[in-house]
Short mmCIF file of C-alpha atoms and ligand atoms in Angstrom, two decimals:
data_model
loop_
_atom_site.label_atom_id
_atom_site.label_comp_id
_atom_site.label_asym_id
_atom_site.label_seq_id
_atom_site.Cartn_x
_atom_site.Cartn_y
_atom_site.Cartn_z
CA MET A 1 51.89 -16.16 28.90
CA SER A 2 49.47 -18.62 27.32
CA SER A 3 48.33 -21.78 29.00
CA ASN A 4 50.17 -23.84 26.39
CA MET A 5 53.35 -22.03 27.26
CA ASP A 6 52.75 -22.87 30.93
CA THR A 7 52.17 -26.50 29.97
CA TYR A 8 55.38 -26.56 27.95
CA SER A 9 57.46 -25.07 30.74
CA ASP A 10 55.84 -27.39 33.29
CA THR A 11 56.61 -30.38 31.09
CA LEU A 12 60.16 -29.21 30.56
CA LEU A 13 60.66 -28.65 34.26
CA ARG A 14 59.41 -32.17 35.03
CA LEU A 15 61.74 -33.68 32.43
CA ARG A 16 64.69 -31.58 33.49
CA GLN A 17 64.27 -32.58 37.13
CA SER A 18 64.17 -36.26 36.16
CA PHE A 19 67.29 -35.82 34.09
CA GLN A 20 69.11 -34.02 36.86
CA ASN A 21 68.11 -36.72 39.33
CA GLY A 22 69.90 -39.16 37.05
CA LYS A 23 66.79 -41.21 36.32
CA THR A 24 67.65 -41.85 32.65
CA ARG A 25 71.31 -42.71 33.23
CA PRO A 26 71.27 -46.41 34.20
CA ALA A 27 71.43 -48.90 31.33
CA GLN A 28 68.54 -50.82 32.91
CA PHE A 29 66.26 -47.77 32.67
CA ARG A 30 67.18 -47.18 29.01
CA LEU A 31 66.61 -50.84 28.16
CA ALA A 32 63.24 -50.85 29.90
CA GLN A 33 62.15 -47.79 27.89
CA LEU A 34 63.34 -49.33 24.62
CA GLU A 35 61.41 -52.48 25.43
CA ALA A 36 58.35 -50.39 26.28
CA LEU A 37 58.69 -48.71 22.89
CA ALA A 38 58.82 -52.14 21.22
CA LYS A 39 55.69 -53.12 23.16
CA PHE A 40 53.92 -49.95 21.99
CA LEU A 41 54.79 -50.86 18.42
CA GLU A 42 53.65 -54.45 18.79
CA GLU A 43 50.39 -53.69 20.58
CA ASN A 44 49.38 -50.85 18.28
CA ARG A 45 50.38 -52.28 14.92
CA THR A 46 46.85 -52.33 13.58
CA GLU A 47 46.17 -48.72 14.67
CA MET A 48 49.43 -47.63 13.12
CA PHE A 49 48.64 -49.23 9.74
CA GLN A 50 45.18 -47.66 9.85
CA CYS A 51 46.58 -44.21 10.65
CA LEU A 52 49.12 -44.40 7.84
CA LYS A 53 46.31 -45.45 5.53
CA LYS A 54 44.18 -42.50 6.65
CA ASP A 55 46.98 -39.95 6.46
CA LEU A 56 48.69 -41.05 3.23
CA ASN A 57 46.73 -44.04 1.93
CA LYS A 58 50.01 -45.82 2.60
CA PRO A 59 49.85 -49.44 1.36
CA SER A 60 50.52 -51.80 4.30
CA PHE A 61 53.49 -53.31 2.38
CA GLU A 62 55.12 -49.87 2.23
CA ALA A 63 54.14 -49.08 5.84
CA GLU A 64 55.72 -52.31 7.03
CA ILE A 65 59.05 -52.07 5.21
CA SER A 66 59.61 -48.32 5.49
CA GLU A 67 58.14 -47.55 8.90
CA LEU A 68 57.37 -50.33 11.40
CA SER A 69 60.04 -52.84 10.46
CA MET A 70 62.76 -50.16 10.34
CA VAL A 71 61.78 -48.94 13.80
CA LYS A 72 61.73 -52.50 15.14
CA SER A 73 65.22 -53.19 13.77
CA GLU A 74 66.53 -49.98 15.31
CA ILE A 75 65.04 -50.87 18.72
CA ASN A 76 66.49 -54.38 18.58
CA LEU A 77 69.92 -53.12 17.55
CA ALA A 78 69.91 -50.55 20.37
CA ILE A 79 68.87 -53.20 22.93
CA ASN A 80 71.48 -55.67 21.65
CA SER A 81 74.28 -53.10 21.54
CA LEU A 82 73.54 -50.75 24.42
CA SER A 83 76.11 -52.13 26.85
CA SER A 84 78.92 -51.89 24.28
CA TRP A 85 77.79 -48.42 23.06
CA MET A 86 77.75 -47.13 26.64
CA LYS A 87 81.27 -48.35 27.45
CA ASP A 88 83.99 -45.76 27.96
CA GLU A 89 86.27 -45.76 24.95
CA SER A 90 89.93 -45.76 25.94
CA VAL A 91 92.32 -43.75 23.78
CA SER A 92 96.05 -43.79 23.10
CA ARG A 93 98.21 -41.46 25.20
CA ASN A 94 101.52 -39.69 24.75
CA MET A 95 104.54 -40.28 27.00
CA ALA A 96 103.58 -37.41 29.30
CA THR A 97 100.22 -38.99 30.14
CA TYR A 98 101.24 -42.62 29.81
CA LEU A 99 100.50 -43.44 33.45
CA ASP A 100 97.07 -41.82 33.34
CA THR A 101 93.72 -43.23 32.34
CA ALA A 102 92.29 -41.47 29.27
CA PHE A 103 88.91 -42.25 27.76
CA ILE A 104 85.88 -40.86 25.96
CA ARG A 105 82.66 -41.05 27.91
CA SER A 106 79.35 -40.85 26.05
CA GLU A 107 77.06 -38.82 28.24
CA PRO A 108 73.51 -37.69 27.54
CA PHE A 109 72.88 -34.04 26.65
CA GLY A 110 69.80 -33.62 28.86
CA VAL A 111 66.37 -32.70 27.52
CA VAL A 112 66.05 -33.28 23.78
CA LEU A 113 63.41 -32.01 21.37
CA ILE A 114 62.57 -34.14 18.32
CA ILE A 115 60.50 -32.43 15.60
CA ALA A 116 59.22 -34.76 12.88
CA PRO A 117 57.64 -34.39 9.42
CA TRP A 118 54.55 -36.14 8.01
CA ASN A 119 55.83 -38.32 5.14
CA TYR A 120 57.13 -41.21 7.25
CA PRO A 121 55.52 -40.05 10.48
CA VAL A 122 56.22 -43.20 12.51
CA GLN A 123 59.77 -43.85 11.40
CA LEU A 124 60.93 -40.23 11.48
CA THR A 125 59.61 -39.66 14.99
CA LEU A 126 60.59 -42.99 16.54
CA ILE A 127 64.06 -43.69 15.09
CA PRO A 128 65.49 -40.46 16.55
CA LEU A 129 63.62 -41.21 19.79
CA ILE A 130 65.35 -44.62 20.03
CA GLY A 131 68.76 -42.96 19.75
CA ALA A 132 67.87 -40.32 22.33
CA ILE A 133 66.59 -42.92 24.81
CA ALA A 134 69.60 -45.20 24.26
CA ALA A 135 71.92 -42.26 24.94
CA GLY A 136 70.13 -41.54 28.25
CA ASN A 137 68.24 -38.33 27.47
CA CYS A 138 64.81 -37.09 28.42
CA VAL A 139 62.78 -36.35 25.30
CA ILE A 140 59.88 -34.30 23.98
CA ILE A 141 58.60 -35.51 20.62
CA LYS A 142 56.68 -33.14 18.33
CA PRO A 143 55.09 -35.22 15.54
CA SER A 144 53.78 -33.46 12.45
CA GLU A 145 50.29 -31.98 12.68
CA VAL A 146 49.82 -32.71 8.95
CA SER A 147 49.70 -36.51 9.40
CA GLN A 148 46.87 -36.07 11.91
CA SER A 149 45.95 -39.67 12.65
CA THR A 150 49.51 -40.75 13.32
CA GLU A 151 50.08 -37.64 15.42
CA LYS A 152 47.16 -38.71 17.60
CA VAL A 153 48.49 -42.23 18.18
CA LEU A 154 52.01 -40.99 18.89
CA SER A 155 50.88 -38.28 21.28
CA GLU A 156 48.09 -40.15 23.06
CA LEU A 157 49.11 -43.80 23.14
CA LEU A 158 52.91 -43.74 23.14
CA PRO A 159 53.31 -41.72 26.37
CA ARG A 160 51.33 -44.41 28.21
CA TYR A 161 54.14 -46.87 27.54
CA LEU A 162 57.06 -44.62 28.45
CA ASP A 163 58.12 -43.10 31.77
CA GLN A 164 56.11 -39.88 31.88
CA ASP A 165 58.64 -38.11 34.10
CA CYS A 166 61.18 -38.43 31.28
CA PHE A 167 59.26 -38.49 28.00
CA ALA A 168 56.44 -36.37 26.61
CA ALA A 169 54.70 -35.59 23.35
CA VAL A 170 53.57 -32.17 22.18
CA CYS A 171 51.01 -31.69 19.40
CA GLY A 172 50.45 -28.78 17.06
CA GLY A 173 51.81 -26.90 14.10
CA VAL A 174 53.78 -23.72 13.50
CA GLU A 175 52.29 -21.73 16.37
CA GLU A 176 52.75 -24.42 19.02
CA THR A 177 56.22 -25.40 17.80
CA SER A 178 57.34 -21.77 17.75
CA ARG A 179 56.27 -21.39 21.38
CA LEU A 180 57.86 -24.67 22.33
CA LEU A 181 61.11 -23.46 20.74
CA GLU A 182 61.19 -20.43 23.02
CA ASN A 183 62.23 -22.83 25.77
CA ARG A 184 65.75 -24.00 26.27
CA PHE A 185 66.59 -27.53 25.12
CA ASP A 186 69.93 -29.35 25.36
CA TYR A 187 69.62 -30.78 21.83
CA ILE A 188 67.19 -30.32 18.95
CA PHE A 189 66.75 -32.97 16.28
CA PHE A 190 64.70 -31.64 13.36
CA THR A 191 63.48 -33.36 10.20
CA GLY A 192 61.72 -31.19 7.63
CA ASN A 193 62.34 -28.72 4.86
CA PRO A 194 65.38 -26.42 4.66
CA THR A 195 63.36 -23.20 5.14
CA VAL A 196 61.97 -24.43 8.45
CA GLY A 197 65.41 -25.84 9.27
CA LYS A 198 66.74 -22.26 9.28
CA ILE A 199 63.96 -21.21 11.69
CA ILE A 200 64.84 -24.11 14.01
CA MET A 201 68.54 -23.31 13.89
CA THR A 202 67.88 -19.64 14.64
CA ALA A 203 65.75 -20.57 17.67
CA ALA A 204 68.41 -23.03 18.84
CA ALA A 205 71.16 -20.43 18.44
CA LYS A 206 69.53 -18.22 21.09
CA HIS A 207 70.43 -20.86 23.67
CA LEU A 208 73.52 -22.22 21.88
CA THR A 209 71.63 -25.50 21.58
CA PRO A 210 73.27 -28.03 19.22
CA VAL A 211 71.12 -29.31 16.37
CA THR A 212 70.80 -32.09 13.86
CA LEU A 213 68.96 -30.94 10.75
CA GLU A 214 67.62 -33.67 8.47
CA LEU A 215 66.46 -31.67 5.46
CA GLY A 216 65.46 -32.24 1.86
CA GLY A 217 66.25 -31.10 -1.65
CA LYS A 218 66.35 -32.29 -5.23
CA ASN A 219 68.02 -35.68 -5.59
CA PRO A 220 69.61 -36.14 -9.02
CA CYS A 221 69.62 -39.45 -10.84
CA TYR A 222 72.02 -39.85 -13.75
CA VAL A 223 71.39 -42.74 -16.15
CA HIS A 224 74.45 -43.55 -18.23
CA ASP A 225 74.23 -45.01 -21.74
CA GLU A 226 75.74 -48.33 -20.63
CA CYS A 227 72.96 -49.78 -18.47
CA ASP A 228 70.13 -52.28 -18.40
CA ILE A 229 67.28 -49.93 -19.30
CA LYS A 230 64.51 -52.20 -18.07
CA ASN A 231 66.10 -52.67 -14.64
CA VAL A 232 66.80 -48.94 -14.42
CA ALA A 233 63.18 -48.07 -15.17
CA ARG A 234 61.86 -50.52 -12.57
CA ARG A 235 64.21 -49.30 -9.85
CA ILE A 236 63.68 -45.61 -10.54
CA SER A 237 59.89 -46.01 -10.75
CA TRP A 238 59.64 -47.92 -7.50
CA THR A 239 61.74 -45.42 -5.55
CA ARG A 240 60.10 -42.37 -7.18
CA PHE A 241 56.48 -43.50 -6.74
CA PHE A 242 56.87 -45.24 -3.35
CA ASN A 243 54.71 -43.34 -0.80
CA ALA A 244 53.31 -41.38 -3.77
CA GLY A 245 56.67 -39.72 -4.28
CA GLN A 246 56.70 -38.18 -0.80
CA THR A 247 60.14 -39.48 0.13
CA CYS A 248 63.06 -37.22 0.98
CA ILE A 249 65.58 -39.57 -0.70
CA ALA A 250 63.49 -40.35 -3.80
CA PRO A 251 65.15 -39.63 -7.15
CA ASP A 252 63.75 -36.18 -7.95
CA TYR A 253 64.77 -35.90 -11.60
CA VAL A 254 66.57 -37.97 -14.23
CA LEU A 255 69.46 -36.86 -16.43
CA CYS A 256 70.36 -39.00 -19.45
CA SER A 257 71.70 -38.62 -22.96
CA GLU A 258 69.53 -38.33 -26.08
CA ASN A 259 70.96 -41.74 -27.16
CA ILE A 260 68.97 -43.62 -24.52
CA LYS A 261 66.22 -41.15 -23.64
CA GLU A 262 63.62 -42.65 -25.99
CA LYS A 263 64.29 -46.19 -24.71
CA LEU A 264 64.25 -45.07 -21.08
CA LEU A 265 60.95 -43.20 -21.50
CA LYS A 266 59.35 -46.27 -23.09
CA ALA A 267 60.66 -48.49 -20.29
CA LEU A 268 59.33 -46.07 -17.64
CA GLN A 269 55.94 -46.07 -19.33
CA ALA A 270 55.87 -49.90 -19.43
CA THR A 271 56.98 -50.14 -15.79
CA ILE A 272 54.33 -47.74 -14.52
CA HIS A 273 51.74 -49.83 -16.33
CA GLU A 274 53.21 -53.05 -14.92
CA PHE A 275 53.30 -51.70 -11.34
CA TYR A 276 50.02 -49.76 -11.14
CA GLY A 277 47.86 -51.13 -13.98
CA GLU A 278 45.79 -49.42 -16.66
CA ASP A 279 44.32 -46.93 -14.19
CA PRO A 280 46.76 -46.30 -11.30
CA LYS A 281 43.93 -44.64 -9.34
CA GLN A 282 42.47 -48.11 -8.83
CA SER A 283 45.79 -49.57 -7.68
CA PRO A 284 45.88 -50.52 -3.99
CA ASP A 285 49.65 -50.00 -4.11
CA LEU A 286 49.76 -46.26 -4.71
CA GLY A 287 49.59 -43.73 -1.89
CA ARG A 288 47.88 -40.34 -1.90
CA ILE A 289 49.10 -36.79 -1.32
CA VAL A 290 48.97 -35.93 2.36
CA SER A 291 46.96 -32.69 2.30
CA ASP A 292 45.05 -30.31 0.04
CA ARG A 293 47.86 -27.77 0.28
CA HIS A 294 50.45 -30.29 -0.91
CA PHE A 295 48.03 -31.59 -3.57
CA GLN A 296 47.74 -28.05 -5.02
CA ARG A 297 51.50 -27.58 -4.86
CA VAL A 298 52.32 -30.86 -6.65
CA ALA A 299 49.45 -30.61 -9.17
CA ALA A 300 50.72 -27.15 -10.22
CA MET A 301 53.96 -28.80 -11.36
CA LEU A 302 52.06 -30.84 -13.95
CA LYS A 303 51.91 -27.64 -16.03
CA CYS A 304 55.68 -27.79 -16.54
CA GLY A 305 57.00 -29.25 -19.81
CA LYS A 306 55.06 -32.02 -21.53
CA ILE A 307 53.33 -34.96 -19.86
CA LEU A 308 54.54 -38.24 -21.34
CA VAL A 309 52.90 -40.63 -18.86
CA GLY A 310 50.16 -39.96 -16.27
CA GLY A 311 49.17 -36.42 -15.38
CA GLN A 312 45.66 -37.30 -14.15
CA THR A 313 44.51 -35.87 -10.82
CA ASP A 314 41.51 -36.11 -8.50
CA GLN A 315 41.41 -33.40 -5.89
CA ALA A 316 38.71 -35.07 -3.77
CA GLU A 317 40.98 -38.11 -3.31
CA LYS A 318 44.22 -36.10 -3.34
CA TYR A 319 45.24 -38.45 -6.15
CA ILE A 320 48.02 -37.67 -8.61
CA ALA A 321 48.91 -40.34 -11.17
CA PRO A 322 52.52 -41.49 -11.50
CA THR A 323 53.75 -39.00 -14.05
CA VAL A 324 56.75 -38.65 -16.33
CA LEU A 325 57.50 -35.17 -17.67
CA VAL A 326 59.70 -34.28 -20.62
CA ASP A 327 60.78 -30.98 -22.21
CA VAL A 328 60.95 -29.18 -18.86
CA ALA A 329 63.09 -26.07 -18.56
CA GLU A 330 65.54 -25.53 -15.72
CA SER A 331 63.54 -22.44 -14.78
CA ASP A 332 60.25 -24.42 -14.42
CA GLN A 333 58.85 -24.80 -10.92
CA VAL A 334 59.35 -28.58 -11.15
CA MET A 335 63.11 -28.01 -11.45
CA GLN A 336 63.25 -25.16 -8.94
CA GLU A 337 61.85 -26.89 -5.86
CA GLU A 338 61.77 -30.36 -4.33
CA ILE A 339 58.88 -32.19 -6.06
CA PHE A 340 57.81 -34.41 -3.14
CA GLY A 341 55.10 -36.06 -5.23
CA PRO A 342 54.72 -38.73 -7.95
CA ILE A 343 56.27 -36.71 -10.78
CA LEU A 344 59.50 -37.57 -12.58
CA PRO A 345 61.04 -35.07 -15.02
CA VAL A 346 63.52 -36.56 -17.48
CA LEU A 347 66.09 -34.10 -18.87
CA SER A 348 68.74 -34.54 -21.56
CA VAL A 349 72.45 -34.01 -21.06
CA SER A 350 75.32 -34.76 -23.41
CA GLY A 351 76.96 -37.23 -21.00
CA ILE A 352 78.44 -37.66 -17.54
CA ASP A 353 80.40 -34.37 -17.59
CA GLU A 354 77.34 -32.26 -18.27
CA ALA A 355 75.32 -34.27 -15.74
CA ILE A 356 77.92 -33.64 -13.03
CA HIS A 357 78.15 -29.97 -13.96
CA PHE A 358 74.34 -29.70 -13.73
CA ILE A 359 74.32 -31.35 -10.29
CA ASN A 360 77.25 -29.39 -8.88
CA GLN A 361 75.72 -26.04 -9.88
CA ARG A 362 72.89 -26.77 -7.43
CA GLU A 363 72.64 -27.24 -3.67
CA LYS A 364 74.12 -30.46 -2.30
CA PRO A 365 71.30 -33.03 -2.30
CA LEU A 366 70.31 -35.56 0.36
CA ALA A 367 70.93 -38.41 -2.09
CA ALA A 368 72.56 -38.80 -5.50
CA TYR A 369 72.03 -41.74 -7.82
CA VAL A 370 73.88 -43.09 -10.83
CA PHE A 371 72.91 -46.00 -13.03
CA SER A 372 75.61 -47.66 -15.12
CA SER A 373 77.03 -51.10 -15.74
CA ASN A 374 80.43 -49.45 -16.13
CA SER A 375 82.04 -49.22 -12.70
CA GLN A 376 84.41 -46.46 -13.87
CA ILE A 377 81.38 -44.25 -14.53
CA VAL A 378 79.95 -45.10 -11.10
CA TYR A 379 83.18 -44.19 -9.28
CA ASP A 380 83.74 -41.10 -11.43
CA PHE A 381 80.24 -39.87 -10.50
CA LEU A 382 80.86 -40.66 -6.82
CA GLU A 383 84.22 -38.85 -6.83
CA ARG A 384 83.01 -35.69 -8.56
CA THR A 385 79.68 -35.07 -6.77
CA SER A 386 78.68 -34.60 -3.13
CA SER A 387 75.47 -35.59 -1.35
CA GLY A 388 74.22 -36.86 2.02
CA GLY A 389 74.03 -40.43 0.73
CA PHE A 390 74.80 -42.22 -2.52
CA CYS A 391 73.60 -45.34 -4.27
CA ALA A 392 74.65 -46.78 -7.61
CA ASN A 393 72.22 -48.81 -9.69
CA ASP A 394 69.26 -48.32 -7.36
CA GLY A 395 67.49 -45.72 -5.25
CA MET A 396 66.91 -45.48 -1.49
CA MET A 397 68.90 -48.65 -0.65
CA GLN A 398 71.48 -46.66 1.33
CA THR A 399 68.87 -46.08 3.99
CA THR A 400 68.13 -49.77 4.49
CA ILE A 401 71.62 -50.54 5.82
CA ILE A 402 71.54 -49.76 9.53
CA SER A 403 75.32 -49.49 9.77
CA LEU A 404 75.39 -46.58 7.29
CA PRO A 405 74.87 -43.02 8.58
CA PHE A 406 71.77 -41.20 7.36
CA GLY A 407 71.95 -37.45 6.95
CA GLY A 408 72.46 -34.55 4.59
CA VAL A 409 75.31 -32.21 3.69
CA GLY A 410 75.16 -28.47 3.06
CA HIS A 411 71.60 -27.46 2.16
CA SER A 412 70.29 -31.00 2.74
CA GLY A 413 71.22 -30.95 6.40
CA MET A 414 73.81 -31.48 9.07
CA GLY A 415 74.44 -34.39 11.40
CA MET A 416 73.50 -38.03 10.97
CA TYR A 417 71.72 -40.92 12.63
CA HIS A 418 70.56 -44.57 12.35
CA GLY A 419 72.06 -47.40 14.40
CA LYS A 420 75.14 -46.46 16.41
CA PHE A 421 75.19 -43.04 14.69
CA SER A 422 71.93 -42.19 16.52
CA PHE A 423 73.48 -43.07 19.87
CA ASP A 424 76.50 -40.90 19.04
CA THR A 425 74.33 -38.01 17.85
CA PHE A 426 72.49 -37.85 21.16
CA SER A 427 75.66 -38.28 23.25
CA HIS A 428 78.17 -35.66 24.24
CA LYS A 429 81.63 -37.16 23.80
CA ARG A 430 83.33 -36.13 27.01
CA ALA A 431 87.13 -36.14 27.03
CA CYS A 432 88.24 -37.63 30.36
CA VAL A 433 91.62 -38.03 32.04
CA ILE A 434 92.13 -39.52 35.46
CA ARG A 435 95.56 -38.86 36.96
CA SER A 436 97.18 -39.96 40.17
CA ASP A 437 97.36 -37.29 42.85
CA GLY A 438 100.94 -38.40 43.56
CA ARG A 439 104.00 -38.82 41.28
CA GLU A 440 104.54 -35.05 41.51
CA LYS A 441 108.24 -35.40 40.63
CA LEU A 442 107.16 -36.16 37.05
CA ASN A 443 105.48 -32.74 36.82
CA ASP A 444 108.55 -30.74 37.88
CA VAL A 445 109.59 -30.11 34.27
CA ARG A 446 106.43 -28.12 33.44
CA TYR A 447 106.60 -25.63 36.31
CA PRO A 448 108.44 -22.31 36.52
CA PRO A 449 111.16 -21.39 36.55
CA TYR A 450 110.99 -22.51 32.87
CA SER A 451 114.10 -23.68 31.04
CA ASP A 452 114.97 -24.69 27.47
CA SER A 453 116.02 -28.14 28.58
CA HIS A 454 112.62 -28.71 30.24
CA LEU A 455 110.85 -27.40 27.17
CA ASN A 456 112.80 -29.71 24.87
CA PHE A 457 112.10 -32.64 27.15
CA ILE A 458 108.33 -31.90 27.19
CA LEU A 459 108.22 -31.52 23.41
CA SER A 460 110.08 -34.78 22.89
CA MET A 461 107.54 -36.55 25.11
CA THR A 462 104.37 -34.98 23.69
CA GLU A 463 104.76 -33.91 20.06
CA VAL A 464 103.26 -36.14 17.39
CA LYS A 465 105.96 -37.07 14.85
CA LYS A 466 105.05 -37.17 11.17
CA LYS A 467 105.51 -40.54 9.49
CA GLY A 468 106.67 -41.20 5.90
CA SER A 469 108.37 -38.91 3.41
CA CYS A 470 107.35 -35.38 2.46
CA VAL A 471 104.97 -35.28 -0.53
CA LEU A 472 106.21 -31.84 -1.66
CA LEU A 473 109.72 -33.10 -2.44
P1 LIG B 501 58.14 -29.07 7.51
O1 LIG B 501 59.50 -28.48 7.64
O2 LIG B 501 57.04 -28.24 6.97
O3 LIG B 501 57.62 -29.60 8.93
C1 LIG B 501 58.43 -30.40 9.76
C2 LIG B 501 58.06 -30.14 11.21
O4 LIG B 501 58.34 -28.78 11.53
C3 LIG B 501 56.60 -30.38 11.55
O5 LIG B 501 56.51 -31.04 12.79
C4 LIG B 501 56.02 -28.97 11.62
O6 LIG B 501 54.98 -28.87 12.57
C5 LIG B 501 57.21 -28.14 12.07
N1 LIG B 501 57.17 -26.77 11.52
C6 LIG B 501 56.75 -26.40 10.30
N2 LIG B 501 56.90 -25.07 10.13
C7 LIG B 501 57.43 -24.60 11.28
C8 LIG B 501 57.81 -23.30 11.72
N3 LIG B 501 57.67 -22.23 10.95
N4 LIG B 501 58.32 -23.19 12.96
C9 LIG B 501 58.47 -24.27 13.74
N5 LIG B 501 58.11 -25.52 13.38
C10 LIG B 501 57.61 -25.69 12.16
O7 LIG B 501 58.37 -30.37 6.65
P2 LIG B 501 57.28 -31.36 6.14
O8 LIG B 501 56.45 -30.68 5.10
O9 LIG B 501 56.61 -32.00 7.30
O10 LIG B 501 58.20 -32.46 5.44
C11 LIG B 501 58.68 -32.34 4.14
C12 LIG B 501 60.12 -31.89 4.12
O11 LIG B 501 60.90 -32.66 5.00
C13 LIG B 501 60.75 -32.09 2.76
O12 LIG B 501 61.59 -31.00 2.46
C14 LIG B 501 61.57 -33.36 2.93
O13 LIG B 501 62.64 -33.49 2.04
C15 LIG B 501 62.03 -33.20 4.33
N6 LIG B 501 62.32 -34.49 4.88
C16 LIG B 501 63.61 -34.79 5.17
C17 LIG B 501 63.92 -36.03 5.67
C18 LIG B 501 65.31 -36.41 6.03
O14 LIG B 501 65.48 -37.41 6.70
N7 LIG B 501 66.33 -35.66 5.66
C19 LIG B 501 62.92 -36.98 5.88
C20 LIG B 501 61.62 -36.63 5.56
C21 LIG B 501 61.32 -35.38 5.06
#
């Protein structure tokens, strides 16, 4: 057994003992840890901005709105709502249990593992952590090794703020995570790509550990003929090129009819110029690709179809210009895998039916977008497609509303979080009934010797009756 393995099992043992001693259960403890997390965020703001700059050249505007501010809102919501979230939820009873107390108790799972990716390394590590703390769990976080600077802050500074008997950080990549996963956890929350998601789920299955998988995929964006082309181009460009395209819910490709394609392409070209200037490489508002490996992967996609806008690269800076591709084939690499970079292919379809057919032939995406000023088209698209989240006439906005769940469906993941959904994700919903130890006469009907009259009486007291008329007649 390696020394790392020993460290992991020692850490797990320490956390498990704290959990079993009930240390994380009281609301006061959870609140104190959430406040400590807020303090960490406040006191290390500058470091965090610097790390995000180093890892992804993330503009501070983007870092603020998509990482730090989102985490702060989640902490504040959890602090404000914790007492109501933690309350037992009473439920309706049937006649047979009318005198009993019946409720759902949210109880923590135990020791939770949170594995995060590199594209929003602060947000995607800390928002799940907030939910796990609020729900009363002990937690190990495993930030991504790819966003190295942020990994360092999260693993070295954060643990100083939190109770070290209950919370820990583990660093490393595939090798370390694989060894970590050999241990038994009570819940695993993973954000990353679907291939790794399968590895995580397989490891979890060995211990029957429940999982949330926040995965990725290709998010379609259908632009209908009836729309404000200029607004569409601005909204698609911002959400596609934000964080240099390395966003799991970014529109991955555009489908539109030949009628508006020319106009849309012109508007995209004008918008890219308006947002990032003559030479986007000089723009302070454009991020960079996170690593050489990802740079090579994304740059290879520039060979697909024809470049209409952009296409320039600089390997030394891991720079890829905001790019619009046309004439791509469905079999091209750019349409076969998640792009996760600043490239936007625009494909032609005959109309909404072909667009929906195109989308439904593929795996269910994390997000689906439709642009149209005709609300019938919007609702038709919503009704006939499926995705983790949905937004009409914009991109990414579904993730800014804290009361909406965030998560995938099918190949884009399972489970959800954000706000109260995070608390629920990290809580086992325990079904509880508290009966009197007296009133035994009432139970006589259920004991042998059985009789039809007792059976009929029990059924009349317990069966749920259907309301309304039968739809088949
Ligand atoms: P990734 O799956 O490569 O890595 C995620 C985490 O898993 C990292 O911490 C990494 O160290 C670990 N890991 C990688 N390979 C592993 C293995 N073989 N065994 C065990 N652990 C392993 O993902 P990434 O490249 O960091 O992130 C990009 C992907 O994440 C994209 O597919 C994107 O769509 C997805 N993503 C999804 C969401 C979401 O909320 N649904 C958010 C961000 C990113």
